[in-house]
Amino acid sequence: LMFSCGVWGGLVQTGGSLRLSCAALGLSFDDYAIGWFRQAPGKEREGISCISSSDGSGPRTTYYEDSVKGRFTISGDNAKNTVYLEMSSLKPEDTANYYCVADSWGSCAKVVANRGDMDYWGKGTLVTVSS
């Protein structure tokens, strides 16, 4: 399994935008809940966004932590087996290492609860927002 994360533009000014991506070889994102955690220096890790697995009966559910709601958007590209986190109106307090996770449980409950027992963790990517 190869689970990789990428970022377009790791350093941005306040108010700017960035896109994070999470791609996997060896698993189908349809079968996993995909989420993003972040950890700022000196702070605890927090789950900030998630998209549930697909059960075929309707749209996948999404979750956003309050501090990013309305500014971040999570989406998936099934053809590329990739999940994206579009981040806009970035603030200095968004500066952190961002980690993509995947979990076969399928729901976003673990991300909401900041649980670390996810099936897969991507390599962290640093996002820096300058003031």
Tab-separated table of N, CA, C and O in Angstrom:
chain	number	residue	atom	x	y	z
A	1	LEU	N	0.838	-1.185	0.000
A	1	LEU	CA	0.000	0.000	0.000
A	1	LEU	C	0.876	1.240	0.000
A	1	LEU	O	1.830	1.339	0.735
A	2	MET	N	0.529	2.161	-0.853
A	2	MET	CA	1.217	3.440	-0.875
A	2	MET	C	0.164	4.518	-0.597
A	2	MET	O	-0.838	4.612	-1.292
A	3	PHE	N	0.413	5.272	0.398
A	3	PHE	CA	-0.527	6.283	0.847
A	3	PHE	C	0.239	7.582	0.890
A	3	PHE	O	1.152	7.741	1.670
A	4	SER	N	-0.071	8.508	0.028
A	4	SER	CA	0.747	9.710	-0.070
A	4	SER	C	-0.106	10.951	0.011
A	4	SER	O	-1.274	10.963	-0.385
A	5	CYS	N	0.487	11.977	0.525
A	5	CYS	CA	-0.182	13.264	0.649
A	5	CYS	C	0.644	14.311	-0.053
A	5	CYS	O	1.865	14.254	-0.055
A	6	GLY	N	-0.027	15.274	-0.607
A	6	GLY	CA	0.682	16.354	-1.271
A	6	GLY	C	0.011	17.672	-1.004
A	6	GLY	O	-1.121	17.729	-0.543
A	7	VAL	N	0.703	18.711	-1.262
A	7	VAL	CA	0.161	20.046	-1.076
A	7	VAL	C	0.642	20.930	-2.204
A	7	VAL	O	1.784	20.832	-2.637
A	8	TRP	N	-0.283	21.728	-2.688
A	8	TRP	CA	0.088	22.720	-3.677
A	8	TRP	C	0.286	24.047	-2.961
A	8	TRP	O	-0.680	24.680	-2.537
A	9	GLY	N	1.527	24.440	-2.795
A	9	GLY	CA	1.818	25.713	-2.140
A	9	GLY	C	1.784	25.584	-0.644
A	9	GLY	O	0.752	25.763	-0.028
A	10	GLY	N	2.940	25.280	-0.017
A	10	GLY	CA	2.980	25.054	1.416
A	10	GLY	C	3.023	26.311	2.246
A	10	GLY	O	2.718	26.283	3.411
A	11	LEU	N	3.408	27.459	1.631
A	11	LEU	CA	3.500	28.729	2.348
A	11	LEU	C	2.556	29.706	1.677
A	11	LEU	O	2.623	29.909	0.475
A	12	VAL	N	1.697	30.315	2.467
A	12	VAL	CA	0.702	31.220	1.919
A	12	VAL	C	0.457	32.350	2.908
A	12	VAL	O	0.668	32.190	4.112
A	13	GLN	N	0.012	33.479	2.392
A	13	GLN	CA	-0.304	34.608	3.262
A	13	GLN	C	-1.721	34.478	3.809
A	13	GLN	O	-2.555	33.761	3.247
A	14	THR	N	-1.976	35.204	4.858
A	14	THR	CA	-3.319	35.235	5.435
A	14	THR	C	-4.340	35.594	4.354
A	14	THR	O	-4.128	36.529	3.582
A	15	GLY	N	-5.410	34.830	4.341
A	15	GLY	CA	-6.448	35.052	3.351
A	15	GLY	C	-6.279	34.242	2.082
A	15	GLY	O	-7.167	34.210	1.232
A	16	GLY	N	-5.148	33.599	1.946
A	16	GLY	CA	-4.863	32.819	0.750
A	16	GLY	C	-5.503	31.452	0.764
A	16	GLY	O	-6.240	31.091	1.687
A	17	SER	N	-5.200	30.666	-0.282
A	17	SER	CA	-5.793	29.337	-0.440
A	17	SER	C	-4.718	28.304	-0.739
A	17	SER	O	-3.672	28.617	-1.307
A	18	LEU	N	-5.016	27.082	-0.350
A	18	LEU	CA	-4.149	25.951	-0.640
A	18	LEU	C	-5.029	24.733	-0.879
A	18	LEU	O	-6.161	24.673	-0.408
A	19	ARG	N	-4.465	23.757	-1.602
A	19	ARG	CA	-5.169	22.496	-1.767
A	19	ARG	C	-4.257	21.354	-1.341
A	19	ARG	O	-3.133	21.229	-1.822
A	20	LEU	N	-4.763	20.533	-0.445
A	20	LEU	CA	-4.073	19.314	-0.045
A	20	LEU	C	-4.688	18.141	-0.795
A	20	LEU	O	-5.876	18.144	-1.093
A	21	SER	N	-3.859	17.161	-1.090
A	21	SER	CA	-4.380	15.971	-1.755
A	21	SER	C	-3.908	14.731	-1.019
A	21	SER	O	-2.862	14.735	-0.366
A	22	CYS	N	-4.689	13.691	-1.137
A	22	CYS	CA	-4.368	12.426	-0.512
A	22	CYS	C	-4.703	11.319	-1.493
A	22	CYS	O	-5.861	11.168	-1.879
A	23	ALA	N	-3.696	10.596	-1.931
A	23	ALA	CA	-3.891	9.542	-2.922
A	23	ALA	C	-3.383	8.216	-2.375
A	23	ALA	O	-2.440	8.174	-1.591
A	24	ALA	N	-4.026	7.153	-2.780
A	24	ALA	CA	-3.615	5.839	-2.299
A	24	ALA	C	-3.578	4.832	-3.428
A	24	ALA	O	-4.433	4.833	-4.301
A	25	LEU	N	-2.547	4.000	-3.398
A	25	LEU	CA	-2.467	2.861	-4.283
A	25	LEU	C	-2.657	1.624	-3.432
A	25	LEU	O	-1.986	1.444	-2.432
A	26	GLY	N	-3.599	0.810	-3.811
A	26	GLY	CA	-3.792	-0.413	-3.055
A	26	GLY	C	-5.058	-0.457	-2.251
A	26	GLY	O	-5.393	-1.479	-1.669
A	27	LEU	N	-5.774	0.652	-2.179
A	27	LEU	CA	-7.082	0.621	-1.530
A	27	LEU	C	-8.022	1.538	-2.295
A	27	LEU	O	-7.597	2.466	-2.951
A	28	SER	N	-9.278	1.231	-2.182
A	28	SER	CA	-10.297	2.035	-2.854
A	28	SER	C	-10.899	3.003	-1.862
A	28	SER	O	-11.418	2.597	-0.820
A	29	PHE	N	-10.845	4.269	-2.192
A	29	PHE	CA	-11.385	5.265	-1.276
A	29	PHE	C	-12.885	5.123	-1.094
A	29	PHE	O	-13.439	5.628	-0.136
A	30	ASP	N	-13.536	4.437	-2.003
A	30	ASP	CA	-14.964	4.208	-1.821
A	30	ASP	C	-15.232	3.406	-0.552
A	30	ASP	O	-16.298	3.517	0.060
A	31	ASP	N	-14.297	2.585	-0.156
A	31	ASP	CA	-14.500	1.674	0.971
A	31	ASP	C	-14.006	2.235	2.294
A	31	ASP	O	-14.091	1.561	3.331
A	32	TYR	N	-13.465	3.437	2.276
A	32	TYR	CA	-12.862	4.009	3.474
A	32	TYR	C	-13.406	5.394	3.768
A	32	TYR	O	-13.747	6.146	2.853
A	33	ALA	N	-13.481	5.710	5.035
A	33	ALA	CA	-13.641	7.106	5.428
A	33	ALA	C	-12.265	7.751	5.310
A	33	ALA	O	-11.269	7.183	5.771
A	34	ILE	N	-12.206	8.912	4.691
A	34	ILE	CA	-10.950	9.634	4.507
A	34	ILE	C	-11.042	10.943	5.274
A	34	ILE	O	-12.027	11.673	5.138
A	35	GLY	N	-10.046	11.219	6.063
A	35	GLY	CA	-10.086	12.423	6.880
A	35	GLY	C	-8.766	13.152	6.908
A	35	GLY	O	-7.756	12.686	6.367
A	36	TRP	N	-8.807	14.303	7.538
A	36	TRP	CA	-7.607	15.116	7.730
A	36	TRP	C	-7.498	15.506	9.189
A	36	TRP	O	-8.464	15.972	9.795
A	37	PHE	N	-6.310	15.288	9.729
A	37	PHE	CA	-5.963	15.781	11.047
A	37	PHE	C	-4.905	16.865	10.865
A	37	PHE	O	-4.224	16.922	9.840
A	38	ARG	N	-4.759	17.687	11.870
A	38	ARG	CA	-3.653	18.620	11.857
A	38	ARG	C	-3.109	18.763	13.274
A	38	ARG	O	-3.818	18.528	14.250
A	39	GLN	N	-1.844	19.138	13.338
A	39	GLN	CA	-1.223	19.376	14.636
A	39	GLN	C	-0.294	20.575	14.516
A	39	GLN	O	0.665	20.546	13.736
A	40	ALA	N	-0.630	21.599	15.266
A	40	ALA	CA	0.184	22.804	15.310
A	40	ALA	C	1.254	22.644	16.384
A	40	ALA	O	1.081	21.867	17.332
A	41	PRO	N	2.342	23.373	16.277
A	41	PRO	CA	3.409	23.285	17.284
A	41	PRO	C	2.874	23.570	18.680
A	41	PRO	O	2.186	24.565	18.903
A	42	GLY	N	3.156	22.667	19.593
A	42	GLY	CA	2.740	22.870	20.968
A	42	GLY	C	1.276	22.595	21.249
A	42	GLY	O	0.802	22.827	22.366
A	43	LYS	N	0.559	22.112	20.244
A	43	LYS	CA	-0.870	21.850	20.433
A	43	LYS	C	-1.193	20.390	20.173
A	43	LYS	O	-0.416	19.671	19.550
A	44	GLU	N	-2.344	19.983	20.643
A	44	GLU	CA	-2.765	18.613	20.418
A	44	GLU	C	-3.282	18.443	18.992
A	44	GLU	O	-3.738	19.382	18.350
A	45	ARG	N	-3.190	17.217	18.539
A	45	ARG	CA	-3.725	16.887	17.228
A	45	ARG	C	-5.236	17.033	17.223
A	45	ARG	O	-5.905	16.713	18.212
A	46	GLU	N	-5.787	17.502	16.100
A	46	GLU	CA	-7.237	17.637	15.998
A	46	GLU	C	-7.712	17.163	14.633
A	46	GLU	O	-7.060	17.398	13.605
A	47	GLY	N	-8.826	16.496	14.643
A	47	GLY	CA	-9.454	16.076	13.402
A	47	GLY	C	-10.259	17.232	12.850
A	47	GLY	O	-11.116	17.769	13.549
A	48	ILE	N	-10.027	17.621	11.609
A	48	ILE	CA	-10.669	18.822	11.091
A	48	ILE	C	-11.663	18.555	9.969
A	48	ILE	O	-12.567	19.367	9.741
A	49	SER	N	-11.537	17.464	9.280
A	49	SER	CA	-12.466	17.209	8.182
A	49	SER	C	-12.453	15.738	7.823
A	49	SER	O	-11.456	15.039	8.051
A	50	CYS	N	-13.572	15.295	7.255
A	50	CYS	CA	-13.686	13.882	6.895
A	50	CYS	C	-14.784	13.717	5.866
A	50	CYS	O	-15.747	14.499	5.837
A	51	ILE	N	-14.630	12.687	5.028
A	51	ILE	CA	-15.686	12.270	4.127
A	51	ILE	C	-15.872	10.777	4.335
A	51	ILE	O	-14.905	10.015	4.377
A	52	SER	N	-17.110	10.359	4.492
A	52	SER	CA	-17.386	8.968	4.824
A	52	SER	C	-17.186	8.068	3.618
A	52	SER	O	-17.050	8.528	2.484
A	53	SER	N	-17.184	6.768	3.866
A	53	SER	CA	-17.103	5.822	2.766
A	53	SER	C	-18.416	5.840	1.992
A	53	SER	O	-19.414	6.414	2.441
A	54	SER	N	-18.393	5.213	0.824
A	54	SER	CA	-19.571	5.190	-0.022
A	54	SER	C	-20.318	3.874	0.194
A	54	SER	O	-19.729	2.804	0.068
A	55	ASP	N	-21.611	3.980	0.524
A	55	ASP	CA	-22.392	2.756	0.666
A	55	ASP	C	-23.311	2.542	-0.524
A	55	ASP	O	-24.123	1.623	-0.539
A	56	GLY	N	-23.189	3.419	-1.506
A	56	GLY	CA	-23.952	3.270	-2.734
A	56	GLY	C	-25.370	3.756	-2.673
A	56	GLY	O	-26.089	3.731	-3.681
A	57	SER	N	-25.827	4.207	-1.510
A	57	SER	CA	-27.233	4.601	-1.381
A	57	SER	C	-27.437	6.097	-1.477
A	57	SER	O	-28.572	6.564	-1.528
A	58	GLY	N	-26.389	6.870	-1.514
A	58	GLY	CA	-26.531	8.318	-1.569
A	58	GLY	C	-25.186	8.992	-1.437
A	58	GLY	O	-24.146	8.329	-1.457
A	59	PRO	N	-25.205	10.322	-1.323
A	59	PRO	CA	-23.934	11.048	-1.227
A	59	PRO	C	-23.201	10.696	0.060
A	59	PRO	O	-23.812	10.354	1.073
A	60	ARG	N	-21.901	10.799	0.013
A	60	ARG	CA	-21.084	10.555	1.191
A	60	ARG	C	-21.248	11.727	2.142
A	60	ARG	O	-21.415	12.865	1.719
A	61	THR	N	-21.230	11.451	3.417
A	61	THR	CA	-21.369	12.524	4.395
A	61	THR	C	-20.004	13.147	4.654
A	61	THR	O	-18.958	12.503	4.512
A	62	THR	N	-20.045	14.410	5.032
A	62	THR	CA	-18.810	15.132	5.328
A	62	THR	C	-18.890	15.740	6.714
A	62	THR	O	-19.970	15.964	7.270
A	63	TYR	N	-17.719	16.016	7.260
A	63	TYR	CA	-17.606	16.628	8.582
A	63	TYR	C	-16.553	17.719	8.523
A	63	TYR	O	-15.518	17.571	7.845
A	64	TYR	N	-16.837	18.804	9.224
A	64	TYR	CA	-15.865	19.891	9.368
A	64	TYR	C	-15.849	20.350	10.821
A	64	TYR	O	-16.895	20.589	11.419
A	65	GLU	N	-14.673	20.474	11.360
A	65	GLU	CA	-14.513	21.025	12.687
A	65	GLU	C	-14.903	22.500	12.629
A	65	GLU	O	-14.723	23.159	11.577
A	66	ASP	N	-15.428	23.032	13.716
A	66	ASP	CA	-15.995	24.382	13.700
A	66	ASP	C	-15.019	25.434	13.191
A	66	ASP	O	-15.410	26.382	12.490
A	67	SER	N	-13.753	25.313	13.529
A	67	SER	CA	-12.802	26.363	13.168
A	67	SER	C	-12.517	26.422	11.664
A	67	SER	O	-11.997	27.427	11.169
A	68	VAL	N	-12.877	25.367	10.927
A	68	VAL	CA	-12.622	25.364	9.486
A	68	VAL	C	-13.904	25.364	8.668
A	68	VAL	O	-13.859	25.491	7.444
A	69	LYS	N	-15.024	25.231	9.341
A	69	LYS	CA	-16.309	25.172	8.646
A	69	LYS	C	-16.523	26.450	7.842
A	69	LYS	O	-16.321	27.552	8.337
A	70	GLY	N	-16.929	26.283	6.594
A	70	GLY	CA	-17.145	27.426	5.727
A	70	GLY	C	-15.904	27.887	4.994
A	70	GLY	O	-15.990	28.690	4.059
A	71	ARG	N	-14.743	27.387	5.403
A	71	ARG	CA	-13.490	27.781	4.746
A	71	ARG	C	-12.820	26.599	4.039
A	71	ARG	O	-12.120	26.798	3.040
A	72	PHE	N	-13.013	25.408	4.555
A	72	PHE	CA	-12.390	24.209	3.989
A	72	PHE	C	-13.468	23.352	3.342
A	72	PHE	O	-14.600	23.266	3.827
A	73	THR	N	-13.095	22.683	2.249
A	73	THR	CA	-14.012	21.781	1.555
A	73	THR	C	-13.277	20.490	1.218
A	73	THR	O	-12.205	20.519	0.603
A	74	ILE	N	-13.869	19.363	1.608
A	74	ILE	CA	-13.297	18.062	1.298
A	74	ILE	C	-14.074	17.453	0.138
A	74	ILE	O	-15.298	17.580	0.060
A	75	SER	N	-13.346	16.835	-0.774
A	75	SER	CA	-14.001	16.216	-1.927
A	75	SER	C	-13.165	15.046	-2.415
A	75	SER	O	-11.989	14.926	-2.065
A	76	GLY	N	-13.789	14.200	-3.208
A	76	GLY	CA	-13.090	13.026	-3.696
A	76	GLY	C	-13.173	12.900	-5.204
A	76	GLY	O	-14.150	13.330	-5.815
A	77	ASP	N	-12.144	12.341	-5.794
A	77	ASP	CA	-12.111	12.036	-7.221
A	77	ASP	C	-11.911	10.537	-7.339
A	77	ASP	O	-10.799	10.032	-7.181
A	78	ASN	N	-13.005	9.822	-7.583
A	78	ASN	CA	-12.931	8.364	-7.605
A	78	ASN	C	-12.021	7.847	-8.711
A	78	ASN	O	-11.322	6.850	-8.536
A	79	ALA	N	-12.016	8.526	-9.839
A	79	ALA	CA	-11.201	8.072	-10.956
A	79	ALA	C	-9.717	8.097	-10.606
A	79	ALA	O	-8.939	7.266	-11.064
A	80	LYS	N	-9.343	9.060	-9.779
A	80	LYS	CA	-7.938	9.190	-9.383
A	80	LYS	C	-7.679	8.594	-8.006
A	80	LYS	O	-6.543	8.615	-7.539
A	81	ASN	N	-8.744	8.092	-7.363
A	81	ASN	CA	-8.608	7.550	-6.006
A	81	ASN	C	-7.921	8.548	-5.095
A	81	ASN	O	-6.995	8.219	-4.342
A	82	THR	N	-8.383	9.769	-5.186
A	82	THR	CA	-7.744	10.878	-4.482
A	82	THR	C	-8.795	11.708	-3.764
A	82	THR	O	-9.886	11.926	-4.298
A	83	VAL	N	-8.461	12.142	-2.579
A	83	VAL	CA	-9.316	13.043	-1.815
A	83	VAL	C	-8.578	14.368	-1.661
A	83	VAL	O	-7.365	14.389	-1.450
A	84	TYR	N	-9.313	15.449	-1.784
A	84	TYR	CA	-8.734	16.782	-1.710
A	84	TYR	C	-9.312	17.544	-0.525
A	84	TYR	O	-10.464	17.339	-0.137
A	85	LEU	N	-8.515	18.439	0.014
A	85	LEU	CA	-8.984	19.390	1.011
A	85	LEU	C	-8.635	20.780	0.496
A	85	LEU	O	-7.468	21.166	0.465
A	86	GLU	N	-9.663	21.468	0.034
A	86	GLU	CA	-9.490	22.830	-0.440
A	86	GLU	C	-9.588	23.754	0.762
A	86	GLU	O	-10.591	23.739	1.476
A	87	MET	N	-8.564	24.556	0.969
A	87	MET	CA	-8.526	25.444	2.124
A	87	MET	C	-8.482	26.887	1.625
A	87	MET	O	-7.620	27.238	0.816
A	88	SER	N	-9.397	27.682	2.090
A	88	SER	CA	-9.436	29.083	1.683
A	88	SER	C	-9.549	29.968	2.918
A	88	SER	O	-9.778	29.478	4.031
A	89	SER	N	-9.400	31.271	2.710
A	89	SER	CA	-9.441	32.242	3.809
A	89	SER	C	-8.542	31.783	4.948
A	89	SER	O	-8.931	31.800	6.124
A	90	LEU	N	-7.347	31.366	4.596
A	90	LEU	CA	-6.441	30.803	5.593
A	90	LEU	C	-5.991	31.847	6.598
A	90	LEU	O	-5.842	33.043	6.277
A	91	LYS	N	-5.796	31.365	7.818
A	91	LYS	CA	-5.406	32.218	8.926
A	91	LYS	C	-4.093	31.694	9.511
A	91	LYS	O	-3.775	30.512	9.365
A	92	PRO	N	-3.346	32.537	10.195
A	92	PRO	CA	-2.097	32.062	10.819
A	92	PRO	C	-2.332	30.867	11.743
A	92	PRO	O	-1.464	29.992	11.841
A	93	GLU	N	-3.484	30.814	12.383
A	93	GLU	CA	-3.770	29.695	13.277
A	93	GLU	C	-4.032	28.391	12.537
A	93	GLU	O	-4.165	27.341	13.171
A	94	ASP	N	-4.081	28.426	11.223
A	94	ASP	CA	-4.185	27.199	10.431
A	94	ASP	C	-2.810	26.576	10.198
A	94	ASP	O	-2.720	25.466	9.660
A	95	THR	N	-1.759	27.267	10.580
A	95	THR	CA	-0.411	26.723	10.430
A	95	THR	C	-0.260	25.448	11.253
A	95	THR	O	-0.512	25.445	12.457
A	96	ALA	N	0.123	24.369	10.575
A	96	ALA	CA	0.217	23.066	11.248
A	96	ALA	C	0.747	22.043	10.263
A	96	ALA	O	0.814	22.292	9.056
A	97	ASN	N	1.085	20.882	10.798
A	97	ASN	CA	1.304	19.711	9.964
A	97	ASN	C	-0.040	19.050	9.727
A	97	ASN	O	-0.788	18.813	10.687
A	98	TYR	N	-0.338	18.765	8.500
A	98	TYR	CA	-1.615	18.171	8.120
A	98	TYR	C	-1.393	16.716	7.713
A	98	TYR	O	-0.461	16.409	6.955
A	99	TYR	N	-2.270	15.844	8.208
A	99	TYR	CA	-2.144	14.413	7.960
A	99	TYR	C	-3.447	13.876	7.371
A	99	TYR	O	-4.533	14.138	7.899
A	100	CYS	N	-3.311	13.111	6.312
A	100	CYS	CA	-4.451	12.414	5.737
A	100	CYS	C	-4.570	11.042	6.386
A	100	CYS	O	-3.544	10.402	6.670
A	101	VAL	N	-5.797	10.613	6.629
A	101	VAL	CA	-6.009	9.310	7.248
A	101	VAL	C	-7.099	8.567	6.485
A	101	VAL	O	-7.931	9.177	5.822
A	102	ALA	N	-7.067	7.267	6.607
A	102	ALA	CA	-8.109	6.426	6.021
A	102	ALA	C	-8.505	5.356	7.023
A	102	ALA	O	-7.643	4.803	7.723
A	103	ASP	N	-9.791	5.080	7.095
A	103	ASP	CA	-10.271	4.090	8.053
A	103	ASP	C	-11.377	3.253	7.446
A	103	ASP	O	-12.333	3.782	6.878
A	104	SER	N	-11.250	1.942	7.602
A	104	SER	CA	-12.212	1.027	7.005
A	104	SER	C	-13.540	0.997	7.748
A	104	SER	O	-14.503	0.389	7.265
A	105	TRP	N	-13.594	1.623	8.923
A	105	TRP	CA	-14.865	1.657	9.651
A	105	TRP	C	-15.930	2.372	8.813
A	105	TRP	O	-17.110	2.072	8.890
A	106	GLY	N	-15.469	3.353	8.023
A	106	GLY	CA	-16.359	3.972	7.049
A	106	GLY	C	-17.029	5.257	7.481
A	106	GLY	O	-17.374	6.078	6.639
A	107	SER	N	-17.227	5.447	8.754
A	107	SER	CA	-17.854	6.688	9.190
A	107	SER	C	-16.776	7.659	9.653
A	107	SER	O	-15.614	7.291	9.801
A	108	CYS	N	-17.177	8.884	9.886
A	108	CYS	CA	-16.247	9.925	10.312
A	108	CYS	C	-16.160	10.046	11.839
A	108	CYS	O	-15.536	10.974	12.346
A	109	ALA	N	-16.750	9.117	12.540
A	109	ALA	CA	-16.832	9.233	14.000
A	109	ALA	C	-15.456	9.331	14.661
A	109	ALA	O	-15.272	10.065	15.627
A	110	LYS	N	-14.499	8.594	14.154
A	110	LYS	CA	-13.164	8.637	14.766
A	110	LYS	C	-12.502	9.984	14.562
A	110	LYS	O	-11.796	10.479	15.438
A	111	VAL	N	-12.710	10.590	13.406
A	111	VAL	CA	-12.124	11.911	13.149
A	111	VAL	C	-12.782	12.937	14.062
A	111	VAL	O	-12.122	13.776	14.665
A	112	VAL	N	-14.106	12.857	14.163
A	112	VAL	CA	-14.842	13.777	15.028
A	112	VAL	C	-14.344	13.667	16.466
A	112	VAL	O	-14.218	14.655	17.177
A	113	ALA	N	-14.021	12.451	16.883
A	113	ALA	CA	-13.600	12.210	18.262
A	113	ALA	C	-12.096	12.347	18.450
A	113	ALA	O	-11.575	12.073	19.528
A	114	ASN	N	-11.377	12.756	17.403
A	114	ASN	CA	-9.911	12.897	17.473
A	114	ASN	C	-9.220	11.602	17.868
A	114	ASN	O	-8.204	11.614	18.564
A	115	ARG	N	-9.762	10.495	17.420
A	115	ARG	CA	-9.138	9.220	17.738
A	115	ARG	C	-7.979	8.938	16.794
A	115	ARG	O	-8.053	9.212	15.606
A	116	GLY	N	-6.941	8.357	17.341
A	116	GLY	CA	-5.756	8.087	16.540
A	116	GLY	C	-5.706	6.709	15.924
A	116	GLY	O	-4.796	6.402	15.149
A	117	ASP	N	-6.690	5.858	16.240
A	117	ASP	CA	-6.628	4.470	15.783
A	117	ASP	C	-7.223	4.298	14.388
A	117	ASP	O	-8.142	3.496	14.170
A	118	MET	N	-6.694	5.066	13.458
A	118	MET	CA	-7.115	4.950	12.066
A	118	MET	C	-6.288	3.858	11.391
A	118	MET	O	-5.153	3.571	11.790
A	119	ASP	N	-6.823	3.268	10.341
A	119	ASP	CA	-6.108	2.196	9.648
A	119	ASP	C	-4.825	2.696	8.989
A	119	ASP	O	-3.798	2.023	9.003
A	120	TYR	N	-4.900	3.869	8.390
A	120	TYR	CA	-3.733	4.391	7.669
A	120	TYR	C	-3.550	5.858	7.972
A	120	TYR	O	-4.526	6.618	8.058
A	121	TRP	N	-2.287	6.222	8.104
A	121	TRP	CA	-1.902	7.621	8.275
A	121	TRP	C	-0.942	7.981	7.146
A	121	TRP	O	0.011	7.263	6.881
A	122	GLY	N	-1.208	9.115	6.502
A	122	GLY	CA	-0.281	9.609	5.504
A	122	GLY	C	0.849	10.377	6.165
A	122	GLY	O	0.779	10.739	7.341
A	123	LYS	N	1.877	10.601	5.392
A	123	LYS	CA	2.979	11.426	5.873
A	123	LYS	C	2.486	12.854	5.993
A	123	LYS	O	1.795	13.360	5.128
A	124	GLY	N	2.820	13.517	7.055
A	124	GLY	CA	2.364	14.875	7.278
A	124	GLY	C	2.941	15.857	6.285
A	124	GLY	O	4.032	15.664	5.743
A	125	THR	N	2.191	16.902	6.031
A	125	THR	CA	2.668	17.966	5.157
A	125	THR	C	2.463	19.292	5.871
A	125	THR	O	1.414	19.530	6.464
A	126	LEU	N	3.482	20.125	5.836
A	126	LEU	CA	3.441	21.373	6.590
A	126	LEU	C	2.759	22.470	5.792
A	126	LEU	O	3.095	22.719	4.639
A	127	VAL	N	1.819	23.105	6.425
A	127	VAL	CA	1.158	24.285	5.866
A	127	VAL	C	1.501	25.459	6.765
A	127	VAL	O	1.285	25.404	7.969
A	128	THR	N	2.030	26.508	6.166
A	128	THR	CA	2.409	27.699	6.918
A	128	THR	C	1.659	28.899	6.370
A	128	THR	O	1.724	29.186	5.173
A	129	VAL	N	0.944	29.576	7.254
A	129	VAL	CA	0.191	30.768	6.865
A	129	VAL	C	0.833	31.958	7.552
A	129	VAL	O	0.849	32.041	8.784
A	130	SER	N	1.368	32.853	6.771
A	130	SER	CA	2.043	34.016	7.338
A	130	SER	C	1.066	35.165	7.538
A	130	SER	O	0.107	35.328	6.778
A	131	SER	N	1.329	35.945	8.558
A	131	SER	CA	0.431	37.079	8.863
A	131	SER	C	0.869	38.330	8.137
A	131	SER	O	1.925	38.386	7.533
